[in-house]
Short mmCIF file of C-alpha atoms in Angstrom, two decimals:
data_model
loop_
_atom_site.label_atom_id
_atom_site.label_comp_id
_atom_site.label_asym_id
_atom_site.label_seq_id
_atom_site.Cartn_x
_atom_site.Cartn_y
_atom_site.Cartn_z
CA UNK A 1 13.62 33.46 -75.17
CA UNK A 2 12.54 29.81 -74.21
CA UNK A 3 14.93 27.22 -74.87
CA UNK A 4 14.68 24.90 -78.00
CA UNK A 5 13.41 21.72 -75.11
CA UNK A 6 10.21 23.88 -74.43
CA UNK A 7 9.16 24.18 -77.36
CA UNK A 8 6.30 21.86 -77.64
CA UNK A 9 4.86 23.06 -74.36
CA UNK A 10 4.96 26.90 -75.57
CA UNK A 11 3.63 26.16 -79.30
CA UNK A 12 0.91 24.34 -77.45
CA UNK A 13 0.44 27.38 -75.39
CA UNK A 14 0.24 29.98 -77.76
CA UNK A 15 -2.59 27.64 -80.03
CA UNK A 16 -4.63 27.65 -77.03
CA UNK A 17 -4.29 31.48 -76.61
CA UNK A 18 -5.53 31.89 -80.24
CA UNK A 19 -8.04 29.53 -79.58
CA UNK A 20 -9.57 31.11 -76.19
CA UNK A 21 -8.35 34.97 -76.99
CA UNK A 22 -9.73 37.20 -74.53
CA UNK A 23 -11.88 34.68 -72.51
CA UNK A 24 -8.50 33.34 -70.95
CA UNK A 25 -8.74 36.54 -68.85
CA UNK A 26 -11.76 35.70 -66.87
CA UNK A 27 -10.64 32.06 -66.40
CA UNK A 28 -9.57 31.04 -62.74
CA UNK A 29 -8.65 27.76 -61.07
CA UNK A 30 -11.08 27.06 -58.49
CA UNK A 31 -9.94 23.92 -56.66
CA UNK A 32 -6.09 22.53 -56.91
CA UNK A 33 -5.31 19.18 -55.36
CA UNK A 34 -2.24 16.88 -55.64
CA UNK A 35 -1.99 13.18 -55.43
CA UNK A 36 0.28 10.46 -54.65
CA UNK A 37 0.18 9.43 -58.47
CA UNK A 38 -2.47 12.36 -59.64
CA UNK A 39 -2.29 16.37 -58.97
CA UNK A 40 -5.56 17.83 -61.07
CA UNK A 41 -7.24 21.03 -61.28
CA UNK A 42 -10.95 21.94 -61.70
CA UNK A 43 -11.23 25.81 -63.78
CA UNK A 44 -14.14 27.94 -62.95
CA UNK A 45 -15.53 26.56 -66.52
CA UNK A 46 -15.84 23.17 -64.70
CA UNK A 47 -13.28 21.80 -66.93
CA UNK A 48 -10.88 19.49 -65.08
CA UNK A 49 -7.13 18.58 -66.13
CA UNK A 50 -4.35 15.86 -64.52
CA UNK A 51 -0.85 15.67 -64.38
CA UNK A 52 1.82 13.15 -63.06
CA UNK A 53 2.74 14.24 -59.77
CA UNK A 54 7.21 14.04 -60.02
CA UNK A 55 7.23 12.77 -56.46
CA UNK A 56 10.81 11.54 -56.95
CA UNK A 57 11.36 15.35 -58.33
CA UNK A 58 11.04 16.60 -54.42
CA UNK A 59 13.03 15.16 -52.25
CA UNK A 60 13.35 18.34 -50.39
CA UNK A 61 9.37 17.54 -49.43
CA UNK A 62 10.52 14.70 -46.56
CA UNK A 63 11.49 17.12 -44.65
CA UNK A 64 8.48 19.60 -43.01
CA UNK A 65 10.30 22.44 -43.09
CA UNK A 66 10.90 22.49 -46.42
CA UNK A 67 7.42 21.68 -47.71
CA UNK A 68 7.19 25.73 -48.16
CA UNK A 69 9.73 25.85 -50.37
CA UNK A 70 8.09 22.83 -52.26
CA UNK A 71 5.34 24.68 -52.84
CA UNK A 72 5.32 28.21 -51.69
CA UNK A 73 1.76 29.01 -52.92
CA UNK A 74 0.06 26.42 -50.68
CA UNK A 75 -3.24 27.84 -49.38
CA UNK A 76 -3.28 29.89 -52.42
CA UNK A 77 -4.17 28.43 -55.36
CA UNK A 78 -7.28 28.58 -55.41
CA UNK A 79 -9.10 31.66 -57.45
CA UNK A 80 -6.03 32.14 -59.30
CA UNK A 81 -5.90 33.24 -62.82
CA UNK A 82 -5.10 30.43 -65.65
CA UNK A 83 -2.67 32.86 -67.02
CA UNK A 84 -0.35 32.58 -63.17
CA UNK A 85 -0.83 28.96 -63.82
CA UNK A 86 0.15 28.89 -67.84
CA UNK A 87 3.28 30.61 -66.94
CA UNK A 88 4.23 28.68 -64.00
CA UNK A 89 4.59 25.52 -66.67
CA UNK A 90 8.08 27.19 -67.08
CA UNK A 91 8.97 27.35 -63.88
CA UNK A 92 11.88 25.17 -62.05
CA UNK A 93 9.76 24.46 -59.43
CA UNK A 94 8.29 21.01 -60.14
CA UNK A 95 4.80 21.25 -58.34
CA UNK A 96 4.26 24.89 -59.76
CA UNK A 97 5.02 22.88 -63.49
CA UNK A 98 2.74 20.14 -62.38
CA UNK A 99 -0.38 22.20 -61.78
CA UNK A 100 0.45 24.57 -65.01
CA UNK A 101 -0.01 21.61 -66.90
CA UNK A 102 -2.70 20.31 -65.69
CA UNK A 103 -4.43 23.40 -66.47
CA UNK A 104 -3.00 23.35 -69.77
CA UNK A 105 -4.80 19.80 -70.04
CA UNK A 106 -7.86 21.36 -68.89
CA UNK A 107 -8.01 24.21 -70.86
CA UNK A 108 -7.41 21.81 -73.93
CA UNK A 109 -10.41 20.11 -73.16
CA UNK A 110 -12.37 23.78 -73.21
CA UNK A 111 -10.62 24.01 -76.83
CA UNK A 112 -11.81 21.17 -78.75
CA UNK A 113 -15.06 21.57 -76.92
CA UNK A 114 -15.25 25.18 -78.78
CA UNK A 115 -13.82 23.92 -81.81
CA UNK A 116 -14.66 20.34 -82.84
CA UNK A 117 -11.89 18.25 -84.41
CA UNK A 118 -11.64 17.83 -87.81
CA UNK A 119 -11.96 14.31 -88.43
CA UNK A 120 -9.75 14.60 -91.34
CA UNK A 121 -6.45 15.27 -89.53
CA UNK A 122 -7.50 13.27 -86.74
CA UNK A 123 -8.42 9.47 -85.44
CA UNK A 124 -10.01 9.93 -82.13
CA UNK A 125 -11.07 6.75 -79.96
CA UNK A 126 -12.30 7.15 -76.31
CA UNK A 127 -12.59 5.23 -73.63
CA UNK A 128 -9.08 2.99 -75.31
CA UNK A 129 -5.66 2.89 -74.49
CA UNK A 130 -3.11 4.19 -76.72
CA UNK A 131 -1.17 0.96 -76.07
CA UNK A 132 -4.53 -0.93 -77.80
CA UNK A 133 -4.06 0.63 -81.12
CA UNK A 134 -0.34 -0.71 -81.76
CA UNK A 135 0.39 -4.28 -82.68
CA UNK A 136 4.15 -4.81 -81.65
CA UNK A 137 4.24 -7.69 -83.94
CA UNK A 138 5.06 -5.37 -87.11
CA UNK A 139 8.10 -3.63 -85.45
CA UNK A 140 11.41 -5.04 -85.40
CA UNK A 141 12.65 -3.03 -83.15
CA UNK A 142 11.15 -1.14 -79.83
CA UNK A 143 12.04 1.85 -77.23
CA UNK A 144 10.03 2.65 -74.49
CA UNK A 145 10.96 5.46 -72.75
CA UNK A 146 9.69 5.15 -68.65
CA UNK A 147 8.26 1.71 -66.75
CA UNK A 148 5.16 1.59 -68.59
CA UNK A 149 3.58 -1.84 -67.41
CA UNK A 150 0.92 -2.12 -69.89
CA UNK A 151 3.34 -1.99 -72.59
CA UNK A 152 6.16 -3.77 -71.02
CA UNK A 153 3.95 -6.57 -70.81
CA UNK A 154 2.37 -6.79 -74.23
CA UNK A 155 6.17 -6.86 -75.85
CA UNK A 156 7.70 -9.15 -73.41
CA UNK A 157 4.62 -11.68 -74.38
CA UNK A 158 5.16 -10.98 -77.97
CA UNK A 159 8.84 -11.91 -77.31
CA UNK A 160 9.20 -8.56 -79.14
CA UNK A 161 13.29 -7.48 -79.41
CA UNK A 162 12.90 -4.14 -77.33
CA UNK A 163 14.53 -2.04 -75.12
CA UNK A 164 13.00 0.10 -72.01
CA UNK A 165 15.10 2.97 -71.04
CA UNK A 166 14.47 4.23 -67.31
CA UNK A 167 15.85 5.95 -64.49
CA UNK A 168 15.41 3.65 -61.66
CA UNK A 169 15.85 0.09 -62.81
CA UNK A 170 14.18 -0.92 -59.34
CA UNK A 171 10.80 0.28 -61.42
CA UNK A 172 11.08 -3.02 -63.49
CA UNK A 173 10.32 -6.62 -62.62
CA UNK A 174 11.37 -10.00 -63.68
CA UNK A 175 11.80 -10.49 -67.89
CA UNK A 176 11.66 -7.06 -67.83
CA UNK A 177 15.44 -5.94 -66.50
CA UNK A 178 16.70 -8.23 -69.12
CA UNK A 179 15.61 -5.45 -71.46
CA UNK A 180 16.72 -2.26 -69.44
CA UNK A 181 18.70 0.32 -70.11
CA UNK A 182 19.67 3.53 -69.03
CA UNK A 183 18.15 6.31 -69.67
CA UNK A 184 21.46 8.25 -70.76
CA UNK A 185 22.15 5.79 -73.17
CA UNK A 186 18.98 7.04 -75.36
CA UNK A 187 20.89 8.01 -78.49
CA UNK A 188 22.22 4.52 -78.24
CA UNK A 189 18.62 2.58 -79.14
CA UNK A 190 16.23 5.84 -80.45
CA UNK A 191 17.38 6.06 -83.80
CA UNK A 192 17.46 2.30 -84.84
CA UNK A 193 13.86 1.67 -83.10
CA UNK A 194 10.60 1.57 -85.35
CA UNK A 195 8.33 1.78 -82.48
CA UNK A 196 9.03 4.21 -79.77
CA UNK A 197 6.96 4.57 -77.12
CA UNK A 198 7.33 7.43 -74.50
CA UNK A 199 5.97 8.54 -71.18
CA UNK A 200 3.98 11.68 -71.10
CA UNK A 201 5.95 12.45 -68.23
CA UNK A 202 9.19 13.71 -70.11
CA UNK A 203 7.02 16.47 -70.90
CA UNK A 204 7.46 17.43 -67.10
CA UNK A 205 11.49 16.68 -67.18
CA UNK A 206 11.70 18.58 -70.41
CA UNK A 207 13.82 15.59 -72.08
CA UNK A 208 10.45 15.08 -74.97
CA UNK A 209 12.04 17.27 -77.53
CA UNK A 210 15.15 16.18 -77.34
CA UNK A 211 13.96 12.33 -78.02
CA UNK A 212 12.09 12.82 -80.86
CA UNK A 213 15.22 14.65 -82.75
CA UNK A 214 16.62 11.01 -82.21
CA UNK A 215 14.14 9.31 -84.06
CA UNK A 216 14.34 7.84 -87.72
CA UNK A 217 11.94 9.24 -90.10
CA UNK A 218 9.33 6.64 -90.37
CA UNK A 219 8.98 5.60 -86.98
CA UNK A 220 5.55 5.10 -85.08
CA UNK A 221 6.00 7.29 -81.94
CA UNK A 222 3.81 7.10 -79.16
CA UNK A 223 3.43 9.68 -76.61
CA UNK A 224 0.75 8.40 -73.29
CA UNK A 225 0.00 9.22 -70.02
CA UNK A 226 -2.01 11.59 -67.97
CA UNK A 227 0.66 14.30 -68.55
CA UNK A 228 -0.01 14.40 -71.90
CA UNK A 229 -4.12 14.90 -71.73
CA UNK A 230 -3.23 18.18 -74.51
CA UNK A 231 -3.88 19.43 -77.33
CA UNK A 232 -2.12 17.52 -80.14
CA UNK A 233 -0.92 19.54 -83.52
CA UNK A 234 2.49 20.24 -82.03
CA UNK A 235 3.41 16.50 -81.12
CA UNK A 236 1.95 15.75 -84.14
CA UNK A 237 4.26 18.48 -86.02
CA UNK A 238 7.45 17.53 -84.21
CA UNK A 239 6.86 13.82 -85.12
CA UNK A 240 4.90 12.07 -82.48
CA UNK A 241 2.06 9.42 -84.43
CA UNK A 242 -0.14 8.73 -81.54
CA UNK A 243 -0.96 10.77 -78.65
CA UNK A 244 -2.55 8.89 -75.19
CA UNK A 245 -4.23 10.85 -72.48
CA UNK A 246 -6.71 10.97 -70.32
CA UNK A 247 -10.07 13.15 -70.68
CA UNK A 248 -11.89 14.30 -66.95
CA UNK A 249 -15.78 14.08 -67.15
CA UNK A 250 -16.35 14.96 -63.45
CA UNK A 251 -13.61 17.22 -61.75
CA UNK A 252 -14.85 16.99 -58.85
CA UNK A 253 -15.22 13.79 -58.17
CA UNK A 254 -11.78 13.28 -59.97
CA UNK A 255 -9.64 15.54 -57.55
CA UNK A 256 -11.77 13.89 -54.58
CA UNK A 257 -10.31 10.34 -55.50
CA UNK A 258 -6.70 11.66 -56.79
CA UNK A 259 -6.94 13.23 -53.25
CA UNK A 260 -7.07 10.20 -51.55
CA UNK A 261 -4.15 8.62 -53.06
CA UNK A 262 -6.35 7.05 -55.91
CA UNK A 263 -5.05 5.83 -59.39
CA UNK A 264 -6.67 5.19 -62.57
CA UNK A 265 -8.41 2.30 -61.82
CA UNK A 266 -10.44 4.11 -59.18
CA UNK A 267 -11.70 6.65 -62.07
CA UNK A 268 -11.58 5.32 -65.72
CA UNK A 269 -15.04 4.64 -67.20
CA UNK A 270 -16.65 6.70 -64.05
CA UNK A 271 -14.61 10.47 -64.00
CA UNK A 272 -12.39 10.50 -66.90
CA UNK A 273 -12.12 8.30 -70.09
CA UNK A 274 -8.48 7.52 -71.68
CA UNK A 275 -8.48 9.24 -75.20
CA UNK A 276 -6.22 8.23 -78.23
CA UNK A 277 -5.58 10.43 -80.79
CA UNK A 278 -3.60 9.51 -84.19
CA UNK A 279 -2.41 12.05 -86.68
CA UNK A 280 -4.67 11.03 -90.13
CA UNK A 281 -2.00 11.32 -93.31
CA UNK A 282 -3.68 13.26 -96.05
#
């Protein structure tokens, strides 16, 4: 049985299951590539998918002869069934998580593909950042969960009253450490905040879950970042308002650049498009 913090990940699962049925069988993954920033994966559809690659998550991989244990499939990932990779997102092993889901992203993109959207339950923009669609003016009071710059910045100009809750405080600059916190002080800030915003990649650290039983009921909640490229009825269900990722148009190309050591602004607008998806009340 999969604990209560896995949830999300495993309701999203089993939606794309129904969605795909039997054709998840015949998928494989034929090119796997990780990144200094990026890993991705390109399915035999042509589909592509990207995850945050939890670098600080390794630090058994500075040493050479550990690299195997890092990632004991190296050399062979590639031709390997989706369902390997869907199950690995469960797995302790960071990199084998990190390549499930990106797969998951990419299968997501194969699933609204097959079944369109319905515009009623959903607001979809492309090519925008989630960050775009909020104006921090109309909160009182902020969270944001990880260094996310683009944010960071557009409160600290707004002289917004918020709070950014990270790990490393060395990830922050200037104005910004006047406003950390850390991250085990969560249940300190979460419930009192009306806007939280939260870094896809607690999706990967399996803390998601457990942050969005803190929040108030009410509360815009906004969930961003490569990591969380998926589909987006559970975060909607579990009380997430606005869910960022990123769409690939050209795997190839994508997991050529990500390769390389290449960030988002070597692919937006040319392989991949950010996507921002709000949950429509009826």
């Amino acid at each position: 049985m999969l604990e209560e913090k896995n949830i999300i990940i495993a309701e999203t699962i089993e939606q794309i299951e129904q969605t795909l049925g039997s054709e998840l069988d015949q998928i494989t993954v034929d090119r796997a590539v990780f990144g200094l920033f990026f890993s991705g994966v390109k399915l035999s559809t042509g589909h592509g998918g990207l995850c945050f690659t939890p670098v600080k998550e390794m630090p058994e991989a500075v040493c050479c002869p550990s690299t195997a244990k890092a990632m004991p499939l190296s050399g062979k990932l590639v031709g390997r069934p989706v369902l390997n990779y869907i199950e690995d997102v469960h797995s302790k092993n960071p990199l084998k998580k990190t390549l499930g889901i990106a797969t998951l992203n990419a299968l997501s993109t194969l699933c609204w593909e097959k079944e369109k959207p319905d515009e009623l339950t959903y607001e979809i923009s492309m090519g925008e950042d989630a960050f775009e669609k909020v104006d921090v003016s109309q909160y009182q009071k902020t969270v944001v969960i990880g260094a996310l710059v683009p944010m960071l910045k557009k409160l600290t100009q707004a002289g917004a009253d918020y709070k950014v809750l990270e790990m490393d405080s060395r990830t922050l600059k200037g104005k910004e450490l006047e406003h950390y916190a850390p991250a085990t002080d969560a249940h300190l800030y979460i419930p009192d905040a009306d806007l939280i915003v939260i870094t896809g990649v607690t999706i990967l650290n399996n803390t998601l879950y457990d942050l969005l039983k803190m929040a108030k009921k009410g509360a815009e909640i906004i969930v961003t970042g490569p990591t969380a490229s998926m589909l987006p009825d559970v975060f909607f269900k579990y009380g997430v308002t606005l869910l960022g990722g990123i769409v690939v148009t050209k795997a190839d190309e994508i997991l050529d650049i990500i390769s390389e050591g290449g960030s988002g602004y070597h692919f937006f607008g040319k392989y991949a498009e950010r996507t921002a998806v709000r949950a429509v009340c009826n």
